[in-house]
Amino acid sequence: MRFSRVYKETVLDSSFENWKKLLSHYFRINQAHLLMLARTEILPKSLVVEIARALSELENEKIDEKLPDGIEDLVFLIERKLSQKIGIEKAGFLHTARSRNDIDATVFRMCVREKLIEVAEELIGLVEKLSEKAKRNVRTVLLMYTHGQPAQPSTLAHYLLSLAFDFLEVLEGLISALRVVNLCPMGSAAITTTGFKIDRKIVSDYLGFFEPVENSYRAIVTSHWINMALNPLKVLASDLSRFAQDVLHKASCEVGIFNFPDELVQISSIMPQKRNPVVLEHLRIRSSVSFGSFNAVEVAFLNTPYQDVNENGDFVLFKFSDGAEVLKQALQLTKEIIEKMTVNEDRVRELAFSTGSTATELADHLVREYRISFRQAHQIVSEYVKSGMRYDSLVENFEKLTGKRFTLSPSQVEEMLSVENFVRVRQVMGGPGEKSIEEMLQSFEDRFQNGKHQIEKVKLFIEESLGKLQDDFASLIFSRS
Amino acid sequence: MRFSRVYKETVLDSSFENWKKLLSHYFRINQAHLLMLARTEILPKSLVVEIARALSELENEKIDEKLPDGIEDLVFLIERKLSQKIGIEKAGFLHTARSRNDIDATVFRMCVREKLIEVAEELIGLVEKLSEKAKRNVRTVLLMYTHGQPAQPSTLAHYLLSLAFDFLEVLEGLISALRVVNLCPMGSAAITTTGFKIDRKIVSDYLGFFEPVENSYRAIVTSHWINMALNPLKVLASDLSRFAQDVLHKASCEVGIFNFPDELVQISSIMPQKRNPVVLEHLRIRSSVSFGSFNAVEVAFLNTPYQDVNENGDFVLFKFSDGAEVLKQALQLTKEIIEKMTVNEDRVRELAFSTGSTATELADHLVREYRISFRQAHQIVSEYVKSGMRYDSLVENFEKLTGKRFTLSPSQVEEMLSVENFVRVRQVMGGPGEKSIEEMLQSFEDRFQNGKHQIEKVKLFIEESLGKLQDDFASLIFSRS
Amino acid sequence: MRFSRVYKETVLDSSFENWKKLLSHYFRINQAHLLMLARTEILPKSLVVEIARALSELENEKIDEKLPDGIEDLVFLIERKLSQKIGIEKAGFLHTARSRNDIDATVFRMCVREKLIEVAEELIGLVEKLSEKAKRNVRTVLLMYTHGQPAQPSTLAHYLLSLAFDFLEVLEGLISALRVVNLCPMGSAAITTTGFKIDRKIVSDYLGFFEPVENSYRAIVTSHWINMALNPLKVLASDLSRFAQDVLHKASCEVGIFNFPDELVQISSIMPQKRNPVVLEHLRIRSSVSFGSFNAVEVAFLNTPYQDVNENGDFVLFKFSDGAEVLKQALQLTKEIIEKMTVNEDRVRELAFSTGSTATELADHLVREYRISFRQAHQIVSEYVKSGMRYDSLVENFEKLTGKRFTLSPSQVEEMLSVENFVRVRQVMGGPGEKSIEEMLQSFEDRFQNGKHQIEKVKLFIEESLGKLQDDFASLIFSRS
Amino acid sequence: MRFSRVYKETVLDSSFENWKKLLSHYFRINQAHLLMLARTEILPKSLVVEIARALSELENEKIDEKLPDGIEDLVFLIERKLSQKIGIEKAGFLHTARSRNDIDATVFRMCVREKLIEVAEELIGLVEKLSEKAKRNVRTVLLMYTHGQPAQPSTLAHYLLSLAFDFLEVLEGLISALRVVNLCPMGSAAITTTGFKIDRKIVSDYLGFFEPVENSYRAIVTSHWINMALNPLKVLASDLSRFAQDVLHKASCEVGIFNFPDELVQISSIMPQKRNPVVLEHLRIRSSVSFGSFNAVEVAFLNTPYQDVNENGDFVLFKFSDGAEVLKQALQLTKEIIEKMTVNEDRVRELAFSTGSTATELADHLVREYRISFRQAHQIVSEYVKSGMRYDSLVENFEKLTGKRFTLSPSQVEEMLSVENFVRVRQVMGGPGEKSIEEMLQSFEDRFQNGKHQIEKVKLFIEESLGKLQDDFASLIFSRS
């Protein structure tokens, strides 16, 4: 046996399984590289056509179940099969002006950009759900908490748009990440390019990359691009964990602000009030576990030499993919949660009232209306709350302390303390008042559509590039050689 | 005592020490907020002037050594001192339409943007050093490694520009991060803005922010902005650790490609060849420790509720600052290393020759020149290397295997195997050949100057904004009230 | 200047500050090593006495503010001062059969064992508080939650003892860690010991170590001991974060099971029901931040060569110390929380009743008493809960479904549904019933006293060893040389 | 459909796949619990026998491919199948005095203890290989490095035993971890035990646990046990990464101290000296990736409430298993590396001589022999090394500086500078001298055999317990009911 049994079973065989999933990327690269060798006339047309036809056949054949002895990996296996078709002399020319190194680096970037786009698409779906639900809930009152305690009333739209803006920043981060990731290493060969007069731009274009990774050493050794790719994903995972934890609290039976339908809840026959929204815990778990997978990738690169190392290989790459898959699940669960949860507005009003959450607004009103100081206003309202919200005590206290006449009627005071009034008066930029929310929705929508459009553009660009590659490759095969 | 002794000593006192370092940000916010309250006529001019003068006095006074009993924090302490100057009734008006929450969130963003700019400036200095050294070493030959083994010759410029492009991506990441960080929470008050007709744009402009964080809930609760800020820093830390590890290898006494001057080396009197470049280890340590500090920040937010929580507070913020300070040290050490290390070109040639690193080029040449296949070329060159590079064996073997005449003279073969030739022929995009490097330097320079300019622009924008704030505040103080 | 300015300021000066805090350990090592050199007669008595007297003087002198130029570190500075006192020839003999490497490794282990013992002592104090509070609250009813929803009644003692057992496992982990940490590297010299006939046991004994780290290479290079030391600390940090999160929930105003006194609460004058127990958030933060610091230490060692590297140095060591200090704060806060929080038992009963938490017990009783199946019992009780707990509906339903006579009186049913009964019947091992708790307290107490005793023993062992060192060193100084 | 499609596909279906792998544990628990219910006479014998027979049939039946609609998980699916066999009334009795909670917690501990034992067994195999190779290489010289530079000669045995002691500490950590993990939650039911008079010890004994987790709340909620379990594994992963990095250096072509056979090396036909021992990189990757997986588990628990949460569930558990599997691969690779690598002793001598690594020994000898000071000795030897090791210059310099006569012959000096002499004189505890190594091997062997024996004992204990369970369960089935 060429390799030690332990090495083969532990390293080579597992790598073989990984590479099977990456194989179509490898074939695309073969096609693009071959077309480039033809266009630059590095190889003669007839040879190119012969290789192309063999490649085409190979792609339609079944892959071996197991890695045969003595073959290092799937790429060598494919090369051997190619040699069996057209002879080793001719087959060898496919490898002109390239190396395992630039092929691998290119495959991995194709894989990562795919994952980034998939996550971006899930995220876009979620953000659309958030924005749509926000639009339908501009007046749905909600209670906002600080440090686990009720603080101030607001609206569901205000809350959901907060998340939506966070996710929009993540989306913009994904677009930046794609700009770093979607560059083509091909042509770097082992690490210093080649003496052949290749045209790296042709290969890059065919494969849907924005442009080549210019410096060829960097194209092979850097771990930047994968770290940059996982950055926005980690932020997203962290955000989702925080969302889950907050909704778990608001959906707890004692708080009871958010309700979930039976299809997302586990019920106890004997404790009918116990409705565990375990979907939220599963969201939290997927968030922190995807976070952990991305962490593992980051840590794997640390303190490794700035050279071509196997950390830039399939084993670590699949750790990244695992994280992305779990994160996609988390996004799906979040979308489901957003879609199906409802607000118990009566409970919001009850809690807001019982905890005096709207009392600050009455104090603010006294400041604005009677030009008294904050301190006085707070003292008066505080006494009022302590009195159990007795109107007469409010009037008496106010007039005694300020020497002014109190002109609000009992119903005016009540209205002043209502959740709806609290929200209504907050019309400045970013507040929960209807006008503010409308403006927010507008500025959100513009930025979001732009982000969404950019993701779509990248996706389309890649698809069209690969489409052109398939067309040109087909023409090559059917051309007279 | 108002607070439990343990709570005061463990939490409040340490927080007080942190806040002392943040105090100037807090005074800037007071000034901007006050000017806004005046311009929007929410407070009468005369009151504003009185508060402004008192604030101005306060800023010049010495801060207490210790947090007095019963006072929660430095901000409350300042407020009390303000009250002592102009009476609690008037002092209280400064707090109109704001809250501890939006003040804190604003202070923290001012602090983080400062750190980002400081790191960016160190990074710019380092990148300039890299680019300058690259320009001066376009022809300095270097040996490149893969998996810890010598692979191919290249140049110092090629190597340094690889790093430079990595760092440029980090710089661009810092610019993106600043776009996320440099937004103003002021006006969000506790979490839902206020009923007062404030103008958030005024405060944001005075404080050098690009614009307000629109959604007020988000302005208080999100941990996005700090996670987004630390992302490029973590990538940088990881890159530096990889650079350190690689240079440690190239500077080891057995490899001996990089030399360091005595001022960066610890020497043993008895082992003169032992020159420990421990500066590299200290770089590696600072890289991984700053990476770890940023990790600690990320992890602290995980699974906390999406509410206003104290994780968004000084304790975690200073963990971020610690990381940034250590990273700045790492950048300084790297700049020193880049500046002072030199290449032992003779050793490069010796290693390249002895390991046959240039032999691939001879094989490639045979393919191009004689149109033989790769396989044949490799076989011929391989035999030649095994023969101890005997010219006659090369000729004989070539002619026997190909049936063609070998036309290269001994000196041509030698030249073909030289490190210089290897580099020279690699003229395609991204390679180490002089033309490629010149193009690379050009495309690098353009992007870098743009990045540098953007950082400078942000810095200038903040300085001018704060300058205008100081001017307008001074005018206010000296205006007739 | 001997060293580059950047290197000196960034590396040497910061290291100097760290070493100042470690200086007494260094002097202890000097003493122990010198006594050993005397006892083994490697150095003549008179020389030893002269060195000893000079060392003694030096320890009482003030340390320089700044590291002088050209001196690498504090240890070299001390050595130079020693030379100034007795001449470089004699001073040099102190360094016989030792090296900076084994001194450093020994200092660091002395520092880490100190931190471990400090944390252990804080932890012991906390566990004693838990156990004492548990003893006083064997019958204090509490509601237990699963997945954020009320599940079953229990007692405060049951809850606190759960924590106490967790912490006991941590304490036992600390004892194991001490067994790994408290071994002496001295005598390993650079990495291979020495040709002098030293006695490593003497030095180890004087310094309070259990024994030498046998393999001398390992004594210098391993990072095991520090990783092993931080393991139980990380588990503890994680536990505390989980405790904080749970109590935050139980202390929220809607749940209201745990109360906190004013001294641990931040109050709003206008929202009297809003009592933010922010001490819990500060505990959570300190838990996750200390966790993060320990993580940073672990990560710093990853992928560094298994050699003597500077990661085994003061910079990383102080990261460990930082984590331990923050963790000690977390323990102090936890102790304060345990001491001062109280249970609102009426609220427990109210919630238990309203959520039907005790209904399972009624069902179990029906199974045991009437030998009906679980399914039937659950169905009957479920109907009863849905009926609003109407007795007649229970009787009717029971008799219809089982064909048996229902013999429990209304008050018996009520009793059956009481929180107190629920707890009382759970007398099996580990349950909240009084008998079970008494047994648990007993088995806990035995194990805890053992753990506590072991920590005390280690501490005493170290103190006595160092005491003997001081005595013998004093004798040496005052002996006729 | 009972559950939302997204929830079912994302959460329930993936959980179903995980549980299939845990099913045998679940059946063991059913058997043990049923036997206990019989022995305590909580259930009548005839009912128990009927349930037992049905369970036995079920275990032999094929599991469904997919989770049917409306069924929450595999355990409910099995329960339904049981009901289909013997009727829901009877089947329900199996669930007497237990809950999903204690079953899950027990399954997970059975799974983790299995992984711990598997890792321990791989580790034992590796340690045996280390110790055996050390024994065979007591005199095989090796060069030791500090900070990446050659420092001092030693032996392969010295080096390997350093690792062996590290791993022994890990093994002892695994034994401690098993003491924490191998405790039985059964009988805790939901979280507060039960009113039935169960005997938790019986179940615990049958399942091969040391004893029950006493406190029932803790049995369900703590994440301790899994954190404690992963602690030694993380240390091991870190150690292996350091070993890999060190061997990568020593096996590099420039250093050339360690050689690897072809079966572990990737060779280049054209660069014969380039022999990439990529197996070492794959070891490094597996080390850091398993480290990362364990990190993900730790992080997932952080900041979750100290309640029964789904983090204590299959999703996170399988993250732990993933880490353990990758770590087992790392151990297998390490064993292979240890077995097959050889030392190039000539290269060791060459490097030791050329770097003056043994010169310290000559200086030490001068100190001991001529009673001159270190400073003088170092100066003399330093001049000698600088002179290119000319004997006459040594003599002249010595006599001039010391005024003493130099009595060593040229061959004595040469011998003094040999690697063999350097090693030979280091006979104190822990050094590389033969006597020291023999003692080290002895003390190592004793401790290791003890550790190995303890793992074997635990494994046997579990096997015998489960054997007895099978026997008693078989007796039950075949008894007259």
PDB file of N, CA and C in Angstrom, chain A residues 2-4 6-7 10-11 14 72 245 262-263 265-266 278 281-282 284-286 293 303 309-311 315 319 329 336, chain D residues 2-4 6-7 10-11 14 72 245 262-263 265-266 278 281 284-286 293 303 309-311 315 319 329 336:
ATOM      1  N   ARG A   2       0.516   2.206  -0.839  1.00  0.00           N
ATOM      2  CA  ARG A   2       1.301   3.439  -0.924  1.00  0.00           C
ATOM      3  C   ARG A   2       1.309   4.192   0.412  1.00  0.00           C
ATOM      4  N   PHE A   3       0.118   4.375   1.031  1.00  0.00           N
ATOM      5  CA  PHE A   3       0.046   5.148   2.268  1.00  0.00           C
ATOM      6  C   PHE A   3      -0.237   4.244   3.463  1.00  0.00           C
ATOM      7  N   SER A   4       0.162   4.707   4.606  1.00  0.00           N
ATOM      8  CA  SER A   4      -0.095   3.971   5.834  1.00  0.00           C
ATOM      9  C   SER A   4      -1.605   3.823   6.003  1.00  0.00           C
ATOM     10  N   VAL A   6      -3.529   3.820   8.639  1.00  0.00           N
ATOM     11  CA  VAL A   6      -4.132   4.828   9.514  1.00  0.00           C
ATOM     12  C   VAL A   6      -4.303   6.151   8.768  1.00  0.00           C
ATOM     13  N   TYR A   7      -3.262   6.529   8.050  1.00  0.00           N
ATOM     14  CA  TYR A   7      -3.322   7.794   7.321  1.00  0.00           C
ATOM     15  C   TYR A   7      -4.416   7.754   6.264  1.00  0.00           C
ATOM     16  N   THR A  10      -7.954   7.651   8.073  1.00  0.00           N
ATOM     17  CA  THR A  10      -8.292   8.818   8.871  1.00  0.00           C
ATOM     18  C   THR A  10      -8.339  10.080   8.035  1.00  0.00           C
ATOM     19  N   VAL A  11      -7.375  10.230   7.156  1.00  0.00           N
ATOM     20  CA  VAL A  11      -7.267  11.479   6.412  1.00  0.00           C
ATOM     21  C   VAL A  11      -7.826  11.352   5.001  1.00  0.00           C
ATOM     22  N   SER A  14     -11.704  10.335   4.482  1.00  0.00           N
ATOM     23  CA  SER A  14     -12.684  11.358   4.884  1.00  0.00           C
ATOM     24  C   SER A  14     -12.629  12.536   3.924  1.00  0.00           C
ATOM     25  N   GLU A  72      -4.239   9.394  -4.079  1.00  0.00           N
ATOM     26  CA  GLU A  72      -4.228  10.319  -2.958  1.00  0.00           C
ATOM     27  C   GLU A  72      -5.594  10.950  -2.685  1.00  0.00           C
ATOM     28  N   GLN A 245     -33.648  34.607  23.357  1.00  0.00           N
ATOM     29  CA  GLN A 245     -33.696  34.769  24.808  1.00  0.00           C
ATOM     30  C   GLN A 245     -34.753  35.816  25.197  1.00  0.00           C
ATOM     31  N   ASP A 262     -50.460  26.330  18.681  1.00  0.00           N
ATOM     32  CA  ASP A 262     -50.167  24.959  19.115  1.00  0.00           C
ATOM     33  C   ASP A 262     -49.072  24.289  18.297  1.00  0.00           C
ATOM     34  N   GLU A 263     -48.992  24.612  17.031  1.00  0.00           N
ATOM     35  CA  GLU A 263     -48.046  23.895  16.165  1.00  0.00           C
ATOM     36  C   GLU A 263     -46.579  24.214  16.492  1.00  0.00           C
ATOM     37  N   VAL A 265     -45.688  24.652  19.864  1.00  0.00           N
ATOM     38  CA  VAL A 265     -45.677  24.581  21.324  1.00  0.00           C
ATOM     39  C   VAL A 265     -45.796  23.133  21.747  1.00  0.00           C
ATOM     40  N   GLN A 266     -45.103  22.795  22.833  1.00  0.00           N
ATOM     41  CA  GLN A 266     -45.345  21.487  23.417  1.00  0.00           C
ATOM     42  C   GLN A 266     -46.241  21.653  24.630  1.00  0.00           C
ATOM     43  N   VAL A 278     -40.848  25.551  22.924  1.00  0.00           N
ATOM     44  CA  VAL A 278     -39.481  25.025  22.830  1.00  0.00           C
ATOM     45  C   VAL A 278     -38.805  25.400  21.518  1.00  0.00           C
ATOM     46  N   GLU A 281     -36.114  27.691  22.257  1.00  0.00           N
ATOM     47  CA  GLU A 281     -34.864  27.096  22.754  1.00  0.00           C
ATOM     48  C   GLU A 281     -34.074  26.469  21.613  1.00  0.00           C
ATOM     49  N   HIS A 282     -34.800  25.850  20.703  1.00  0.00           N
ATOM     50  CA  HIS A 282     -34.081  25.229  19.580  1.00  0.00           C
ATOM     51  C   HIS A 282     -33.432  26.298  18.702  1.00  0.00           C
ATOM     52  N   ARG A 284     -32.290  29.146  19.978  1.00  0.00           N
ATOM     53  CA  ARG A 284     -31.125  29.574  20.766  1.00  0.00           C
ATOM     54  C   ARG A 284     -29.959  28.602  20.594  1.00  0.00           C
ATOM     55  N   ILE A 285     -30.282  27.304  20.655  1.00  0.00           N
ATOM     56  CA  ILE A 285     -29.233  26.290  20.513  1.00  0.00           C
ATOM     57  C   ILE A 285     -28.560  26.379  19.150  1.00  0.00           C
ATOM     58  N   ARG A 286     -29.382  26.467  18.088  1.00  0.00           N
ATOM     59  CA  ARG A 286     -28.800  26.530  16.742  1.00  0.00           C
ATOM     60  C   ARG A 286     -27.959  27.795  16.579  1.00  0.00           C
ATOM     61  N   SER A 293     -19.328  26.784  15.720  1.00  0.00           N
ATOM     62  CA  SER A 293     -18.666  26.203  14.546  1.00  0.00           C
ATOM     63  C   SER A 293     -17.796  27.242  13.849  1.00  0.00           C
ATOM     64  N   ASN A 303      -2.118  31.009  14.673  1.00  0.00           N
ATOM     65  CA  ASN A 303      -0.758  30.511  14.921  1.00  0.00           C
ATOM     66  C   ASN A 303      -0.268  29.484  13.911  1.00  0.00           C
ATOM     67  N   VAL A 309      -1.103  26.018   3.921  1.00  0.00           N
ATOM     68  CA  VAL A 309      -1.242  24.959   4.921  1.00  0.00           C
ATOM     69  C   VAL A 309      -2.571  24.246   4.687  1.00  0.00           C
ATOM     70  N   ASN A 310      -2.676  23.040   5.182  1.00  0.00           N
ATOM     71  CA  ASN A 310      -3.901  22.284   4.952  1.00  0.00           C
ATOM     72  C   ASN A 310      -5.105  22.807   5.718  1.00  0.00           C
ATOM     73  N   GLU A 311      -4.884  23.734   6.641  1.00  0.00           N
ATOM     74  CA  GLU A 311      -6.028  24.380   7.262  1.00  0.00           C
ATOM     75  C   GLU A 311      -6.900  25.037   6.191  1.00  0.00           C
ATOM     76  N   PHE A 315     -11.197  19.988   5.296  1.00  0.00           N
ATOM     77  CA  PHE A 315     -11.645  19.660   6.655  1.00  0.00           C
ATOM     78  C   PHE A 315     -12.193  20.895   7.376  1.00  0.00           C
ATOM     79  N   LYS A 319     -16.269  22.539   8.218  1.00  0.00           N
ATOM     80  CA  LYS A 319     -16.670  23.110   9.506  1.00  0.00           C
ATOM     81  C   LYS A 319     -17.435  24.415   9.262  1.00  0.00           C
ATOM     82  N   GLN A 329     -30.857  26.898   9.363  1.00  0.00           N
ATOM     83  CA  GLN A 329     -31.965  26.353  10.168  1.00  0.00           C
ATOM     84  C   GLN A 329     -32.467  27.395  11.170  1.00  0.00           C
ATOM     85  N   GLU A 336     -40.335  31.451  10.991  1.00  0.00           N
ATOM     86  CA  GLU A 336     -41.556  30.782  11.458  1.00  0.00           C
ATOM     87  C   GLU A 336     -42.084  31.457  12.731  1.00  0.00           C
TER      88      GLU A 336
ATOM     89  N   ARG D   2     -49.742  18.043  13.326  1.00  0.00           N
ATOM     90  CA  ARG D   2     -49.635  18.517  14.702  1.00  0.00           C
ATOM     91  C   ARG D   2     -48.645  19.683  14.804  1.00  0.00           C
ATOM     92  N   PHE D   3     -47.449  19.507  14.199  1.00  0.00           N
ATOM     93  CA  PHE D   3     -46.420  20.542  14.333  1.00  0.00           C
ATOM     94  C   PHE D   3     -46.218  21.287  13.019  1.00  0.00           C
ATOM     95  N   SER D   4     -45.738  22.474  13.136  1.00  0.00           N
ATOM     96  CA  SER D   4     -45.433  23.281  11.954  1.00  0.00           C
ATOM     97  C   SER D   4     -44.400  22.536  11.109  1.00  0.00           C
ATOM     98  N   VAL D   6     -41.937  23.591   9.274  1.00  0.00           N
ATOM     99  CA  VAL D   6     -40.563  24.052   9.506  1.00  0.00           C
ATOM    100  C   VAL D   6     -40.001  23.457  10.795  1.00  0.00           C
ATOM    101  N   TYR D   7     -40.833  23.490  11.839  1.00  0.00           N
ATOM    102  CA  TYR D   7     -40.377  22.962  13.125  1.00  0.00           C
ATOM    103  C   TYR D   7     -40.089  21.471  13.020  1.00  0.00           C
ATOM    104  N   THR D  10     -36.901  20.929  10.721  1.00  0.00           N
ATOM    105  CA  THR D  10     -35.651  21.484  11.229  1.00  0.00           C
ATOM    106  C   THR D  10     -35.257  20.868  12.567  1.00  0.00           C
ATOM    107  N   VAL D  11     -36.237  20.707  13.427  1.00  0.00           N
ATOM    108  CA  VAL D  11     -35.915  20.265  14.784  1.00  0.00           C
ATOM    109  C   VAL D  11     -36.213  18.775  14.977  1.00  0.00           C
ATOM    110  N   SER D  14     -34.319  16.069  12.670  1.00  0.00           N
ATOM    111  CA  SER D  14     -32.877  15.921  12.927  1.00  0.00           C
ATOM    112  C   SER D  14     -32.650  15.255  14.278  1.00  0.00           C
ATOM    113  N   GLU D  72     -43.774  13.213  18.392  1.00  0.00           N
ATOM    114  CA  GLU D  72     -42.756  14.209  18.712  1.00  0.00           C
ATOM    115  C   GLU D  72     -41.331  13.692  18.524  1.00  0.00           C
ATOM    116  N   GLN D 245       3.060  20.913  15.835  1.00  0.00           N
ATOM    117  CA  GLN D 245       3.817  22.084  15.392  1.00  0.00           C
ATOM    118  C   GLN D 245       5.312  21.881  15.639  1.00  0.00           C
ATOM    119  N   ASP D 262       8.050   6.844   3.587  1.00  0.00           N
ATOM    120  CA  ASP D 262       7.250   7.256   2.435  1.00  0.00           C
ATOM    121  C   ASP D 262       5.748   7.162   2.670  1.00  0.00           C
ATOM    122  N   GLU D 263       5.333   6.189   3.453  1.00  0.00           N
ATOM    123  CA  GLU D 263       3.894   5.973   3.587  1.00  0.00           C
ATOM    124  C   GLU D 263       3.193   7.100   4.352  1.00  0.00           C
ATOM    125  N   VAL D 265       4.277  10.409   3.819  1.00  0.00           N
ATOM    126  CA  VAL D 265       4.859  11.598   3.216  1.00  0.00           C
ATOM    127  C   VAL D 265       4.299  11.770   1.821  1.00  0.00           C
ATOM    128  N   GLN D 266       4.102  13.022   1.409  1.00  0.00           N
ATOM    129  CA  GLN D 266       3.793  13.262   0.014  1.00  0.00           C
ATOM    130  C   GLN D 266       5.043  13.764  -0.682  1.00  0.00           C
ATOM    131  N   VAL D 278       2.721  15.750   5.476  1.00  0.00           N
ATOM    132  CA  VAL D 278       1.420  16.403   5.686  1.00  0.00           C
ATOM    133  C   VAL D 278       0.607  15.754   6.787  1.00  0.00           C
ATOM    134  N   GLU D 281       0.353  18.069   9.533  1.00  0.00           N
ATOM    135  CA  GLU D 281      -0.642  19.137   9.398  1.00  0.00           C
ATOM    136  C   GLU D 281      -2.051  18.604   9.657  1.00  0.00           C
ATOM    137  N   ARG D 284      -2.478  18.485  13.254  1.00  0.00           N
ATOM    138  CA  ARG D 284      -2.708  19.830  13.806  1.00  0.00           C
ATOM    139  C   ARG D 284      -4.149  20.275  13.567  1.00  0.00           C
ATOM    140  N   ILE D 285      -4.644  20.032  12.360  1.00  0.00           N
ATOM    141  CA  ILE D 285      -6.011  20.442  12.034  1.00  0.00           C
ATOM    142  C   ILE D 285      -7.018  19.714  12.912  1.00  0.00           C
ATOM    143  N   ARG D 286      -6.851  18.395  13.025  1.00  0.00           N
ATOM    144  CA  ARG D 286      -7.799  17.639  13.838  1.00  0.00           C
ATOM    145  C   ARG D 286      -7.736  18.072  15.306  1.00  0.00           C
ATOM    146  N   SER D 293     -14.721  22.207  18.539  1.00  0.00           N
ATOM    147  CA  SER D 293     -16.021  21.578  18.790  1.00  0.00           C
ATOM    148  C   SER D 293     -16.343  21.585  20.284  1.00  0.00           C
ATOM    149  N   ASN D 303     -24.783  31.496  29.817  1.00  0.00           N
ATOM    150  CA  ASN D 303     -25.907  32.433  29.904  1.00  0.00           C
ATOM    151  C   ASN D 303     -27.273  31.811  29.660  1.00  0.00           C
ATOM    152  N   VAL D 309     -33.002  22.905  30.268  1.00  0.00           N
ATOM    153  CA  VAL D 309     -33.071  23.552  28.957  1.00  0.00           C
ATOM    154  C   VAL D 309     -32.645  22.543  27.894  1.00  0.00           C
ATOM    155  N   ASN D 310     -33.040  22.790  26.669  1.00  0.00           N
ATOM    156  CA  ASN D 310     -32.723  21.840  25.605  1.00  0.00           C
ATOM    157  C   ASN D 310     -31.250  21.816  25.214  1.00  0.00           C
ATOM    158  N   GLU D 311     -30.485  22.774  25.727  1.00  0.00           N
ATOM    159  CA  GLU D 311     -29.042  22.677  25.529  1.00  0.00           C
ATOM    160  C   GLU D 311     -28.535  21.358  26.106  1.00  0.00           C
ATOM    161  N   PHE D 315     -28.785  17.785  20.452  1.00  0.00           N
ATOM    162  CA  PHE D 315     -28.079  18.616  19.481  1.00  0.00           C
ATOM    163  C   PHE D 315     -26.678  18.978  19.977  1.00  0.00           C
ATOM    164  N   LYS D 319     -22.540  17.487  19.231  1.00  0.00           N
ATOM    165  CA  LYS D 319     -21.370  18.353  19.041  1.00  0.00           C
ATOM    166  C   LYS D 319     -20.190  17.812  19.856  1.00  0.00           C
ATOM    167  N   GLN D 329      -9.335  10.456  16.065  1.00  0.00           N
ATOM    168  CA  GLN D 329      -8.523  10.436  14.840  1.00  0.00           C
ATOM    169  C   GLN D 329      -7.156  11.059  15.094  1.00  0.00           C
ATOM    170  N   GLU D 336       0.576   6.761  15.066  1.00  0.00           N
ATOM    171  CA  GLU D 336       1.243   6.404  13.813  1.00  0.00           C
ATOM    172  C   GLU D 336       2.552   7.188  13.656  1.00  0.00           C
TER     173      GLU D 336
END
